PDB file of C-alpha atoms in Angstrom:
ATOM      1  CA  MET A   1      -0.611  15.804 -16.679  1.00  0.00           C
ATOM      2  CA  GLU A   2       2.695  15.689 -15.058  1.00  0.00           C
ATOM      3  CA  ALA A   3       3.042  12.868 -12.723  1.00  0.00           C
ATOM      4  CA  VAL A   4       3.442  13.511  -8.777  1.00  0.00           C
ATOM      5  CA  VAL A   5       4.943  11.379  -6.287  1.00  0.00           C
ATOM      6  CA  ALA A   6       3.625  11.288  -2.722  1.00  0.00           C
ATOM      7  CA  PRO A   7       5.055   9.672   0.357  1.00  0.00           C
ATOM      8  CA  VAL A   8       3.278   6.527   1.896  1.00  0.00           C
ATOM      9  CA  LEU A   9       5.545   5.466   4.837  1.00  0.00           C
ATOM     10  CA  GLY A  10       8.516   4.034   3.124  1.00  0.00           C
ATOM     11  CA  MET A  11       6.655   3.611  -0.114  1.00  0.00           C
ATOM     12  CA  ARG A  12       6.130   6.245  -2.965  1.00  0.00           C
ATOM     13  CA  TRP A  13       3.109   6.342  -5.527  1.00  0.00           C
ATOM     14  CA  ALA A  14       3.816   7.782  -8.696  1.00  0.00           C
ATOM     15  CA  PHE A  15       0.340   9.204 -10.126  1.00  0.00           C
ATOM     16  CA  ASP A  16      -0.382  10.329 -13.418  1.00  0.00           C
ATOM     17  CA  GLU A  17      -3.918  10.318 -15.495  1.00  0.00           C
ATOM     18  CA  PHE A  18      -3.215   6.534 -16.734  1.00  0.00           C
ATOM     19  CA  SER A  19      -1.747   4.681 -13.815  1.00  0.00           C
ATOM     20  CA  VAL A  20      -0.753   4.318 -10.241  1.00  0.00           C
ATOM     21  CA  GLU A  21       2.536   2.754  -9.539  1.00  0.00           C
ATOM     22  CA  ARG A  22       3.701   1.369  -6.252  1.00  0.00           C
ATOM     23  CA  ILE A  23       7.296   1.748  -5.546  1.00  0.00           C
ATOM     24  CA  VAL A  24       8.256  -0.603  -2.899  1.00  0.00           C
ATOM     25  CA  ARG A  25      12.069  -1.685  -3.564  1.00  0.00           C
ATOM     26  CA  LEU A  26      14.699   0.910  -3.141  1.00  0.00           C
ATOM     27  CA  GLY A  27      18.428   0.131  -4.636  1.00  0.00           C
ATOM     28  CA  PHE A  28      21.267   1.549  -3.158  1.00  0.00           C
ATOM     29  CA  GLY A  29      25.113   0.360  -4.017  1.00  0.00           C
ATOM     30  CA  ASP A  30      24.740  -3.149  -4.154  1.00  0.00           C
ATOM     31  CA  LEU A  31      21.767  -3.547  -1.824  1.00  0.00           C
ATOM     32  CA  VAL A  32      17.780  -3.343  -2.061  1.00  0.00           C
ATOM     33  CA  LEU A  33      15.651  -2.471   0.736  1.00  0.00           C
ATOM     34  CA  ASP A  34      12.173  -4.333   0.112  1.00  0.00           C
ATOM     35  CA  ILE A  35       9.515  -2.071   2.016  1.00  0.00           C
ATOM     36  CA  SER A  36       6.742  -4.511   1.286  1.00  0.00           C
ATOM     37  CA  THR A  37       8.459  -7.514   2.997  1.00  0.00           C
ATOM     38  CA  ARG A  38      10.759  -5.582   5.229  1.00  0.00           C
ATOM     39  CA  GLN A  39      14.061  -7.138   4.214  1.00  0.00           C
ATOM     40  CA  LEU A  40      17.360  -5.575   3.168  1.00  0.00           C
ATOM     41  CA  LEU A  41      18.819  -7.594   0.535  1.00  0.00           C
ATOM     42  CA  ARG A  42      22.097  -8.307  -1.074  1.00  0.00           C
ATOM     43  CA  GLY A  43      21.353 -10.265  -4.103  1.00  0.00           C
ATOM     44  CA  SER A  44      19.400 -13.422  -2.921  1.00  0.00           C
ATOM     45  CA  GLU A  45      20.832 -12.891   0.691  1.00  0.00           C
ATOM     46  CA  GLU A  46      18.807 -11.366   3.542  1.00  0.00           C
ATOM     47  CA  LEU A  47      20.788  -8.997   5.662  1.00  0.00           C
ATOM     48  CA  ARG A  48      19.266  -8.882   9.092  1.00  0.00           C
ATOM     49  CA  LEU A  49      18.618  -5.680  11.038  1.00  0.00           C
ATOM     50  CA  SER A  50      16.616  -4.985  14.124  1.00  0.00           C
ATOM     51  CA  PRO A  51      13.127  -3.597  13.671  1.00  0.00           C
ATOM     52  CA  LYS A  52      14.252  -0.114  14.749  1.00  0.00           C
ATOM     53  CA  ALA A  53      17.383  -0.046  12.691  1.00  0.00           C
ATOM     54  CA  PHE A  54      15.287  -1.098   9.518  1.00  0.00           C
ATOM     55  CA  GLU A  55      12.947   2.032  10.346  1.00  0.00           C
ATOM     56  CA  LEU A  56      15.840   4.138  11.022  1.00  0.00           C
ATOM     57  CA  LEU A  57      17.332   3.158   7.419  1.00  0.00           C
ATOM     58  CA  ARG A  58      14.006   3.698   5.835  1.00  0.00           C
ATOM     59  CA  LEU A  59      13.576   6.967   7.360  1.00  0.00           C
ATOM     60  CA  LEU A  60      16.817   8.361   6.240  1.00  0.00           C
ATOM     61  CA  ILE A  61      16.210   7.007   2.742  1.00  0.00           C
ATOM     62  CA  ASP A  62      12.768   8.433   2.618  1.00  0.00           C
ATOM     63  CA  GLU A  63      14.222  12.144   3.850  1.00  0.00           C
ATOM     64  CA  ARG A  64      17.153  11.982   1.668  1.00  0.00           C
ATOM     65  CA  PRO A  65      19.453  13.964   1.121  1.00  0.00           C
ATOM     66  CA  ARG A  66      18.030  16.325   4.156  1.00  0.00           C
ATOM     67  CA  ALA A  67      20.265  15.969   7.134  1.00  0.00           C
ATOM     68  CA  MET A  68      17.965  14.952   9.996  1.00  0.00           C
ATOM     69  CA  ALA A  69      18.688  16.169  13.613  1.00  0.00           C
ATOM     70  CA  LYS A  70      19.036  13.687  16.203  1.00  0.00           C
ATOM     71  CA  ASN A  71      16.054  14.784  18.341  1.00  0.00           C
ATOM     72  CA  GLU A  72      13.865  14.581  15.126  1.00  0.00           C
ATOM     73  CA  LEU A  73      14.873  10.833  14.380  1.00  0.00           C
ATOM     74  CA  ILE A  74      14.367  10.047  18.120  1.00  0.00           C
ATOM     75  CA  GLU A  75      10.794  11.633  18.161  1.00  0.00           C
ATOM     76  CA  ARG A  76      10.065   9.963  14.761  1.00  0.00           C
ATOM     77  CA  LEU A  77      11.575   6.522  16.007  1.00  0.00           C
ATOM     78  CA  TRP A  78      10.163   6.527  19.661  1.00  0.00           C
ATOM     79  CA  PRO A  79       7.127   8.925  19.674  1.00  0.00           C
ATOM     80  CA  ASP A  80       5.785   9.667  23.011  1.00  0.00           C
ATOM     81  CA  THR A  81       8.600   7.847  24.816  1.00  0.00           C
ATOM     82  CA  TYR A  82      11.638   8.980  26.358  1.00  0.00           C
ATOM     83  CA  VAL A  83      15.030   7.209  24.868  1.00  0.00           C
ATOM     84  CA  ALA A  84      18.377   8.155  25.695  1.00  0.00           C
ATOM     85  CA  GLU A  85      20.390   9.549  22.915  1.00  0.00           C
ATOM     86  CA  ALA A  86      22.946   6.995  23.096  1.00  0.00           C
ATOM     87  CA  ASN A  87      20.478   4.612  21.404  1.00  0.00           C
ATOM     88  CA  LEU A  88      20.450   6.245  18.088  1.00  0.00           C
ATOM     89  CA  PRO A  89      24.414   5.821  17.415  1.00  0.00           C
ATOM     90  CA  SER A  90      23.810   2.192  18.497  1.00  0.00           C
ATOM     91  CA  LEU A  91      21.358   1.829  15.435  1.00  0.00           C
ATOM     92  CA  VAL A  92      23.644   3.799  13.044  1.00  0.00           C
ATOM     93  CA  ALA A  93      26.417   1.270  13.974  1.00  0.00           C
ATOM     94  CA  GLU A  94      24.223  -1.635  13.464  1.00  0.00           C
ATOM     95  CA  ILE A  95      23.584  -0.554   9.962  1.00  0.00           C
ATOM     96  CA  ARG A  96      26.986   0.126   9.121  1.00  0.00           C
ATOM     97  CA  GLU A  97      28.043  -3.147  10.209  1.00  0.00           C
ATOM     98  CA  VAL A  98      25.441  -4.970   8.358  1.00  0.00           C
ATOM     99  CA  THR A  99      25.959  -2.995   4.992  1.00  0.00           C
ATOM    100  CA  GLY A 100      29.516  -2.851   5.139  1.00  0.00           C
ATOM    101  CA  ASP A 101      29.472   0.898   5.377  1.00  0.00           C
ATOM    102  CA  ASP A 102      32.372   3.071   7.112  1.00  0.00           C
ATOM    103  CA  ALA A 103      31.703   6.172   9.567  1.00  0.00           C
ATOM    104  CA  GLU A 104      35.150   7.786   8.342  1.00  0.00           C
ATOM    105  CA  GLU A 105      34.273   7.223   4.553  1.00  0.00           C
ATOM    106  CA  PRO A 106      30.545   6.713   4.308  1.00  0.00           C
ATOM    107  CA  ARG A 107      29.017   5.314   1.224  1.00  0.00           C
ATOM    108  CA  PHE A 108      25.408   5.278   2.757  1.00  0.00           C
ATOM    109  CA  ILE A 109      24.850   7.030   6.010  1.00  0.00           C
ATOM    110  CA  ARG A 110      26.972  10.435   6.556  1.00  0.00           C
ATOM    111  CA  THR A 111      27.266  11.611  10.287  1.00  0.00           C
ATOM    112  CA  ILE A 112      26.966  15.343  10.746  1.00  0.00           C
ATOM    113  CA  ARG A 113      28.832  15.910  13.946  1.00  0.00           C
ATOM    114  CA  ARG A 114      26.845  17.566  16.790  1.00  0.00           C
ATOM    115  CA  PHE A 115      23.743  17.456  14.687  1.00  0.00           C
ATOM    116  CA  GLY A 116      22.603  14.160  13.240  1.00  0.00           C
ATOM    117  CA  TYR A 117      22.580  11.983  10.188  1.00  0.00           C
ATOM    118  CA  ALA A 118      21.976  11.955   6.362  1.00  0.00           C
ATOM    119  CA  PHE A 119      21.555   9.224   3.583  1.00  0.00           C
ATOM    120  CA  CYS A 120      24.220  10.191   1.191  1.00  0.00           C
ATOM    121  CA  ALA A 121      23.885   7.392  -1.455  1.00  0.00           C
ATOM    122  CA  THR A 122      21.963   7.276  -4.795  1.00  0.00           C
ATOM    123  CA  VAL A 123      18.788   5.488  -4.547  1.00  0.00           C
ATOM    124  CA  THR A 124      17.018   3.843  -7.648  1.00  0.00           C
ATOM    125  CA  ASP A 125      13.190   3.367  -7.532  1.00  0.00           C
ATOM    126  CA  ASP A 126      11.968  -0.104  -8.691  1.00  0.00           C
ATOM    127  CA  ALA A 127       8.234   0.313  -9.411  1.00  0.00           C
ATOM    128  CA  ALA A 128       6.036  -2.560 -10.244  1.00  0.00           C
ATOM    129  CA  ALA A 129       5.196  -2.480 -13.913  1.00  0.00           C
ATOM    130  CA  GLY A 130       1.748  -1.510 -15.149  1.00  0.00           C
ATOM    131  CA  ALA A 131      -1.282  -0.113 -13.472  1.00  0.00           C
ATOM    132  CA  ALA A 132      -1.838  -1.160  -9.597  1.00  0.00           C
ATOM    133  CA  PRO A 133      -4.728  -0.406  -7.363  1.00  0.00           C
ATOM    134  CA  LEU A 134      -4.658   2.329  -4.605  1.00  0.00           C
ATOM    135  CA  GLY A 135      -5.252  -0.440  -2.112  1.00  0.00           C
ATOM    136  CA  SER A 136      -5.888   0.088   1.569  1.00  0.00           C
ATOM    137  CA  TRP A 137      -4.029   1.492   4.355  1.00  0.00           C
ATOM    138  CA  LEU A 138      -4.146   2.790   7.818  1.00  0.00           C
ATOM    139  CA  MET A 139      -3.216   6.484   8.818  1.00  0.00           C
ATOM    140  CA  CYS A 140      -1.328   6.949  12.273  1.00  0.00           C
ATOM    141  CA  GLY A 141      -0.801  10.575  12.557  1.00  0.00           C
ATOM    142  CA  ALA A 142       1.238  11.529   9.307  1.00  0.00           C
ATOM    143  CA  ARG A 143       2.313   7.964   8.970  1.00  0.00           C
ATOM    144  CA  GLN A 144       0.553   5.889   6.212  1.00  0.00           C
ATOM    145  CA  ILE A 145       0.765   2.084   6.624  1.00  0.00           C
ATOM    146  CA  ARG A 146      -0.270  -0.203   3.915  1.00  0.00           C
ATOM    147  CA  LEU A 147      -2.507  -3.195   4.167  1.00  0.00           C
ATOM    148  CA  SER A 148      -2.202  -6.433   2.348  1.00  0.00           C
ATOM    149  CA  GLU A 149      -4.776  -8.818   0.963  1.00  0.00           C
ATOM    150  CA  GLY A 150      -5.599 -11.261   3.837  1.00  0.00           C
ATOM    151  CA  GLU A 151      -4.841 -10.938   7.427  1.00  0.00           C
ATOM    152  CA  ASN A 152      -2.982  -7.862   8.779  1.00  0.00           C
ATOM    153  CA  ILE A 153      -1.740  -8.417  12.425  1.00  0.00           C
ATOM    154  CA  ILE A 154      -1.821  -5.419  14.399  1.00  0.00           C
ATOM    155  CA  GLY A 155       0.515  -5.263  17.516  1.00  0.00           C
ATOM    156  CA  ARG A 156       3.717  -4.584  19.185  1.00  0.00           C
ATOM    157  CA  GLU A 157       5.338  -7.632  18.294  1.00  0.00           C
ATOM    158  CA  PRO A 158       8.097  -6.658  15.363  1.00  0.00           C
ATOM    159  CA  GLU A 159       6.589  -9.195  13.066  1.00  0.00           C
ATOM    160  CA  ALA A 160       3.182  -7.603  13.051  1.00  0.00           C
ATOM    161  CA  ALA A 161       1.941  -6.164   9.815  1.00  0.00           C
ATOM    162  CA  VAL A 162       1.022  -3.077  11.603  1.00  0.00           C
ATOM    163  CA  TRP A 163       3.918  -2.553  14.117  1.00  0.00           C
ATOM    164  CA  LEU A 164       2.692  -0.117  16.992  1.00  0.00           C
ATOM    165  CA  ASP A 165       5.372   0.348  19.425  1.00  0.00           C
ATOM    166  CA  PHE A 166       3.389   1.527  22.220  1.00  0.00           C
ATOM    167  CA  SER A 167       2.793   0.277  25.805  1.00  0.00           C
ATOM    168  CA  ALA A 168      -0.875   0.291  25.779  1.00  0.00           C
ATOM    169  CA  VAL A 169      -0.807  -2.051  22.385  1.00  0.00           C
ATOM    170  CA  SER A 170      -0.636  -5.658  23.016  1.00  0.00           C
ATOM    171  CA  ARG A 171       1.880  -7.934  21.189  1.00  0.00           C
ATOM    172  CA  ARG A 172      -0.742  -9.294  18.905  1.00  0.00           C
ATOM    173  CA  HIS A 173      -3.764  -6.759  19.535  1.00  0.00           C
ATOM    174  CA  ALA A 174      -6.115  -6.957  16.701  1.00  0.00           C
ATOM    175  CA  ARG A 175      -6.316  -8.105  13.003  1.00  0.00           C
ATOM    176  CA  ILE A 176      -7.564  -6.607  10.097  1.00  0.00           C
ATOM    177  CA  VAL A 177      -8.617  -9.085   7.069  1.00  0.00           C
ATOM    178  CA  LEU A 178      -8.936  -7.814   3.582  1.00  0.00           C
ATOM    179  CA  SER A 179     -10.944  -9.860   0.790  1.00  0.00           C
ATOM    180  CA  GLY A 180     -11.482  -7.874  -2.323  1.00  0.00           C
ATOM    181  CA  ASP A 181     -13.536  -4.806  -1.620  1.00  0.00           C
ATOM    182  CA  ARG A 182     -14.659  -6.014   2.090  1.00  0.00           C
ATOM    183  CA  ALA A 183     -12.413  -5.168   5.252  1.00  0.00           C
ATOM    184  CA  THR A 184     -13.259  -6.441   8.701  1.00  0.00           C
ATOM    185  CA  VAL A 185     -11.434  -5.678  11.990  1.00  0.00           C
ATOM    186  CA  GLU A 186     -11.326  -7.991  15.132  1.00  0.00           C
ATOM    187  CA  ASP A 187      -9.649  -7.790  18.678  1.00  0.00           C
ATOM    188  CA  LEU A 188      -7.498 -10.480  19.552  1.00  0.00           C
ATOM    189  CA  GLY A 189      -8.127 -10.668  23.292  1.00  0.00           C
ATOM    190  CA  SER A 190      -6.177  -7.349  24.059  1.00  0.00           C
ATOM    191  CA  LYS A 191      -5.800  -6.214  27.509  1.00  0.00           C
ATOM    192  CA  ASN A 192      -7.074  -2.530  26.565  1.00  0.00           C
ATOM    193  CA  GLY A 193      -9.207  -3.290  23.954  1.00  0.00           C
ATOM    194  CA  THR A 194     -10.059  -2.208  20.282  1.00  0.00           C
ATOM    195  CA  GLN A 195     -12.911   0.360  19.285  1.00  0.00           C
ATOM    196  CA  VAL A 196     -14.522   0.992  15.904  1.00  0.00           C
ATOM    197  CA  ARG A 197     -16.179   4.336  15.624  1.00  0.00           C
ATOM    198  CA  GLY A 198     -16.137   4.836  19.205  1.00  0.00           C
ATOM    199  CA  GLU A 199     -17.585   1.454  20.476  1.00  0.00           C
ATOM    200  CA  ARG A 200     -15.630  -1.361  21.996  1.00  0.00           C
ATOM    201  CA  ILE A 201     -15.787  -4.388  19.771  1.00  0.00           C
ATOM    202  CA  THR A 202     -16.048  -8.170  20.710  1.00  0.00           C
ATOM    203  CA  GLY A 203     -16.119  -9.784  17.441  1.00  0.00           C
ATOM    204  CA  ALA A 204     -15.313  -9.033  13.796  1.00  0.00           C
ATOM    205  CA  VAL A 205     -16.546  -5.644  12.607  1.00  0.00           C
ATOM    206  CA  GLU A 206     -16.891  -4.627   8.866  1.00  0.00           C
ATOM    207  CA  LEU A 207     -14.987  -1.654   8.119  1.00  0.00           C
ATOM    208  CA  GLU A 208     -15.776   1.545   5.719  1.00  0.00           C
ATOM    209  CA  ASP A 209     -13.595   3.906   4.164  1.00  0.00           C
ATOM    210  CA  GLY A 210     -12.838   6.695   6.955  1.00  0.00           C
ATOM    211  CA  ASP A 211     -13.405   4.788   9.881  1.00  0.00           C
ATOM    212  CA  GLU A 212     -11.540   5.488  13.138  1.00  0.00           C
ATOM    213  CA  ILE A 213     -10.008   2.422  14.925  1.00  0.00           C
ATOM    214  CA  ARG A 214      -8.735   2.775  18.369  1.00  0.00           C
ATOM    215  CA  ILE A 215      -6.078   0.129  19.450  1.00  0.00           C
ATOM    216  CA  GLY A 216      -5.728   0.693  23.082  1.00  0.00           C
ATOM    217  CA  SER A 217      -4.812   4.379  23.131  1.00  0.00           C
ATOM    218  CA  VAL A 218      -3.561   4.653  19.598  1.00  0.00           C
ATOM    219  CA  VAL A 219      -6.167   5.921  17.072  1.00  0.00           C
ATOM    220  CA  LEU A 220      -5.849   4.709  13.597  1.00  0.00           C
ATOM    221  CA  ASN A 221      -7.942   5.862  10.584  1.00  0.00           C
ATOM    222  CA  PHE A 222      -8.809   2.947   7.952  1.00  0.00           C
ATOM    223  CA  ARG A 223      -8.855   3.977   4.137  1.00  0.00           C
ATOM    224  CA  MET A 224     -10.188   1.775   1.312  1.00  0.00           C
ATOM    225  CA  PRO A 225     -10.658   4.409  -1.537  1.00  0.00           C
ATOM    226  CA  GLY A 226     -11.346   2.066  -4.196  1.00  0.00           C
ATOM    227  CA  ARG A 227     -14.753   1.134  -2.624  1.00  0.00           C
ATOM    228  CA  PRO A 228     -17.710   2.554  -4.189  1.00  0.00           C
ATOM    229  CA  GLY A 229     -18.656   6.227  -3.087  1.00  0.00           C
ATOM    230  CA  SER A 230     -15.334   6.853  -1.290  1.00  0.00           C
ATOM    231  CA  THR A 231     -13.018   9.556  -2.246  1.00  0.00           C
ATOM    232  CA  VAL A 232      -9.227  10.113  -2.088  1.00  0.00           C
ATOM    233  CA  SER A 233      -7.001  13.112  -2.440  1.00  0.00           C
ATOM    234  CA  LEU A 234      -3.901  11.954  -4.402  1.00  0.00           C
ATOM    235  CA  VAL A 235      -2.059  15.170  -3.836  1.00  0.00           C
TER     236      VAL A 235
END
């Protein structure tokens, strides 16, 4: 059976009949983009990027070598929000300054005049060795957001494990706690509340694979395909 690679919001999973490998570190030039820790690294040194600049870099790498139009990038980075086009070149300039890239002789991000941008460097995938579990994640539209064992904060603050940049979402809105094959969600005193399966919650509620979670006005779907009785389509 030939291995298939499927996208998982900045990560890729390589599936074959024997193993599932999680690819979370993407190398280009002398840099590494670590999706799991949301860090851009040069050796052991962390290069600081704003949250939106990090998302832009990750998006361009995920879509490489395709050239992405400015309006598509704006829609992906700021869904349901009007943002002036001038914000995009500012983020590209931030990435170039941090990585040492040059707009005239680009190593990483190429400008397509009057159209948009493309990632032009060769990228190396650094997959974790050996078999790995499917784990758990949230679906937000077409996005897939991986969850980690323990506490996963959902909110508008950039440090949140599940970062939702929407006005109806509180900075620390809710949390999902994973413990083995058990998962719970709890509202953290948010302004607009948290709903599970259509009902507003006041305490910790156990989650099942496929549950709908509403964070303010944002709808998420919880996936934990490793649970007994659950199914998942790999491709």
